[in-house]
Short mmCIF file of C-alpha atoms in Angstrom, two decimals:
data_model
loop_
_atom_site.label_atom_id
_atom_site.label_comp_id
_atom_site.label_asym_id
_atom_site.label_seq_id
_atom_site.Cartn_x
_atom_site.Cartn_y
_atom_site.Cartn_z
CA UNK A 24 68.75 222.73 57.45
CA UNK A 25 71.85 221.30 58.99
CA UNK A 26 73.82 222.84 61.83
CA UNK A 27 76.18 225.81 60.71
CA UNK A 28 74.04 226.13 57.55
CA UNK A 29 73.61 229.74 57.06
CA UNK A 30 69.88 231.22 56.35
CA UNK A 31 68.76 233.23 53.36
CA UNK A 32 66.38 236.26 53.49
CA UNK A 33 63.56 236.23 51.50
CA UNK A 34 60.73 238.65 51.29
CA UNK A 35 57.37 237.44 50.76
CA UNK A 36 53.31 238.80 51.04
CA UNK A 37 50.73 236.85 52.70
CA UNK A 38 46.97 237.59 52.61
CA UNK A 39 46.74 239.67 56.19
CA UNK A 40 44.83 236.84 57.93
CA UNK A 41 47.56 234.75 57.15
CA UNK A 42 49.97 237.27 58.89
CA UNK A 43 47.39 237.51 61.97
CA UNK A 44 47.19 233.48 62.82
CA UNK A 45 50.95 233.59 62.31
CA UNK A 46 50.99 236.24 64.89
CA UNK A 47 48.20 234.31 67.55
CA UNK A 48 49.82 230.91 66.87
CA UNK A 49 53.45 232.65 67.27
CA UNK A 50 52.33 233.90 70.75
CA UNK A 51 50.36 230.90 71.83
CA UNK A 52 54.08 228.23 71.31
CA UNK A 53 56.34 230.70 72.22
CA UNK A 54 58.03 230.42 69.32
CA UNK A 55 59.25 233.25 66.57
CA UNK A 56 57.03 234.06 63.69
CA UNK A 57 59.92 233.18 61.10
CA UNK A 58 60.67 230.09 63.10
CA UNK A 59 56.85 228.95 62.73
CA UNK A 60 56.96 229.99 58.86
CA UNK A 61 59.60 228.41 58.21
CA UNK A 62 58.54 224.97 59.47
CA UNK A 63 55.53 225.59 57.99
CA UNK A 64 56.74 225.95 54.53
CA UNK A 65 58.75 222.97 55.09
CA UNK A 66 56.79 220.76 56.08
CA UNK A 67 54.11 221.80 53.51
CA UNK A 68 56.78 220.96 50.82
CA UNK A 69 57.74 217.91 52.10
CA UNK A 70 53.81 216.75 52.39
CA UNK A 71 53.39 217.61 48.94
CA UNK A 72 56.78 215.64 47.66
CA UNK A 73 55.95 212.60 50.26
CA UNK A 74 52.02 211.55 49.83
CA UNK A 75 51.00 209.90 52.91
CA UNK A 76 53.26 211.85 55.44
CA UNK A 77 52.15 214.19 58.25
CA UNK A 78 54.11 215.81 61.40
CA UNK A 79 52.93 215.67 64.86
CA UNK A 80 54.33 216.29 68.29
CA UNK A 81 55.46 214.24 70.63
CA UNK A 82 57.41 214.21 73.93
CA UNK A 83 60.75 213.64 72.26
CA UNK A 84 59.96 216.35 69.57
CA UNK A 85 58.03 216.90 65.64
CA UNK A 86 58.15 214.24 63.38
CA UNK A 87 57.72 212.82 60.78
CA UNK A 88 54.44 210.27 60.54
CA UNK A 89 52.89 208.10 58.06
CA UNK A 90 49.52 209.20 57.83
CA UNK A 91 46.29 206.41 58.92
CA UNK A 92 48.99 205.29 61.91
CA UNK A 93 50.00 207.07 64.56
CA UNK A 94 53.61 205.40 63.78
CA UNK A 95 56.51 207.74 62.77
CA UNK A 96 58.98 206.67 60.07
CA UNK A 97 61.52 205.98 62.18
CA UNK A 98 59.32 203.39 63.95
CA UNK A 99 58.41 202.12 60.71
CA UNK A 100 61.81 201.93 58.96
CA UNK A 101 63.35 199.99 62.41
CA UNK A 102 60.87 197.70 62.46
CA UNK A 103 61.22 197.08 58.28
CA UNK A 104 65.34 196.78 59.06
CA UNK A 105 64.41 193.94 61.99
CA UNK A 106 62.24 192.38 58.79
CA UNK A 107 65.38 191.62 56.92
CA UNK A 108 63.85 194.79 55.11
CA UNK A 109 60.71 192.78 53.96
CA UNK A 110 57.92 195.39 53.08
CA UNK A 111 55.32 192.38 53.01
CA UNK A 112 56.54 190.79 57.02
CA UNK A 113 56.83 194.98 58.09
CA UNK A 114 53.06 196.01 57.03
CA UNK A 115 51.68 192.64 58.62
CA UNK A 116 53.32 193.08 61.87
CA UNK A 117 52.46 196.45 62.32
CA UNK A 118 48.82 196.06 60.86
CA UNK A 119 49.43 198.92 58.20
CA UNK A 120 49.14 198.72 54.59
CA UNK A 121 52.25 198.10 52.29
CA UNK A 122 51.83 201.50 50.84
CA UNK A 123 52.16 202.95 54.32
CA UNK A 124 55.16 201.07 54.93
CA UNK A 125 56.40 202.18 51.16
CA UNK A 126 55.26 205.51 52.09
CA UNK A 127 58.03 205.46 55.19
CA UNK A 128 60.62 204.17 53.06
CA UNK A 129 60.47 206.93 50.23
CA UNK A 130 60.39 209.63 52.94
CA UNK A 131 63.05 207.80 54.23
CA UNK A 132 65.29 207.42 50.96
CA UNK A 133 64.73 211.05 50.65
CA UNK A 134 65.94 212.28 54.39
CA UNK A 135 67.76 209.30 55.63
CA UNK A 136 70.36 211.18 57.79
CA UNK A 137 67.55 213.01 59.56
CA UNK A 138 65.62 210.00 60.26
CA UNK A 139 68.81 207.95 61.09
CA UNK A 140 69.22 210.86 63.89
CA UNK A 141 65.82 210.49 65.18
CA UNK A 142 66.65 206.99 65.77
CA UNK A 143 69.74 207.20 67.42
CA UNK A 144 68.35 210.27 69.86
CA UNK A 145 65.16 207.52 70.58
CA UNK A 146 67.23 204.61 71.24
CA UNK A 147 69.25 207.51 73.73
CA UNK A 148 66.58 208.10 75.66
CA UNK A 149 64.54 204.50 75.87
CA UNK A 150 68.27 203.38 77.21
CA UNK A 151 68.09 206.01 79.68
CA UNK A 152 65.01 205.37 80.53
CA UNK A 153 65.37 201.80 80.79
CA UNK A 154 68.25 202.48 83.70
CA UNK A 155 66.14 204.65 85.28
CA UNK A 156 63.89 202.08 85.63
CA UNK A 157 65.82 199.50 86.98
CA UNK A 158 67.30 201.96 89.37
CA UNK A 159 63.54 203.13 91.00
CA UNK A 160 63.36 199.07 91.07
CA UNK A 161 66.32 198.52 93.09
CA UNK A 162 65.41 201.59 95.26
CA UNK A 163 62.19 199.83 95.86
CA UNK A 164 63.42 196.08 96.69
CA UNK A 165 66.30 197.52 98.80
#
């Protein structure tokens, strides 16, 4: 859903030990039971639309990854754009299967603004870290 995108109320009935693992897991992240269900139900629908795509947490946030990798789509799709967008020359250097790599790109086709965020707000933050790098080095030879 995209910033200033109002949400709809919808009523629904879940088997009650549905409702209680919502409640635990709720608790256990810290995060609001209608936040958690509706991630849940999104991601589930985008697993089932996008075979071969999983999310997982990282430092930098939940993502989307292709599935038999621990690479996310972003990954994949940057390294298939320095390819000259070669699915064949993108599965070989990453040692993943052309589906996998097709797999990326569909997700991709279907949510490229999200994805094209993702990439932007990693290449933010390797930059970053990259100066604060060189600074500790400087500190350290000075």
């Amino acid at each position: 859903m995209s910033r200033g995108e109002s949400k709809q109320g919808v009523s629904f009935r879940f088997n009650p030990r549905t409702v209680e693992r919502l409640r635990r897991r709720s608790a256990e992240v810290g995060a609001p039971q209608a936040v958690l269900a509706e991630r849940y139900i999104d991601e589930g629908m985008r697993i089932d639309e996008h075979p071969g795509i999983y999310f997982r947490d990282g430092g930098s946030g939940r993502r989307p990854s292709v599935l038999g990798t621990r690479l996310d789509v972003a990954q994949i799709v940057e390294t298939l754009r320095q390819n000259e967008n070669s699915i064949e020359e993108t599965a070989e250097y990453l040692d993943i299967s052309q589906a996998q790599v097709e797999a990326a790109v569909r997700y991709y086709a279907a949510y490229r603004d999200e994805v094209d965020r993702w990439i932007e707000r990693s290449r933010t933050i390797a930059e970053r870290e990259r100066n604060l790098w060189r600074r500790q080095q400087e500190a350290l030879a000075g």
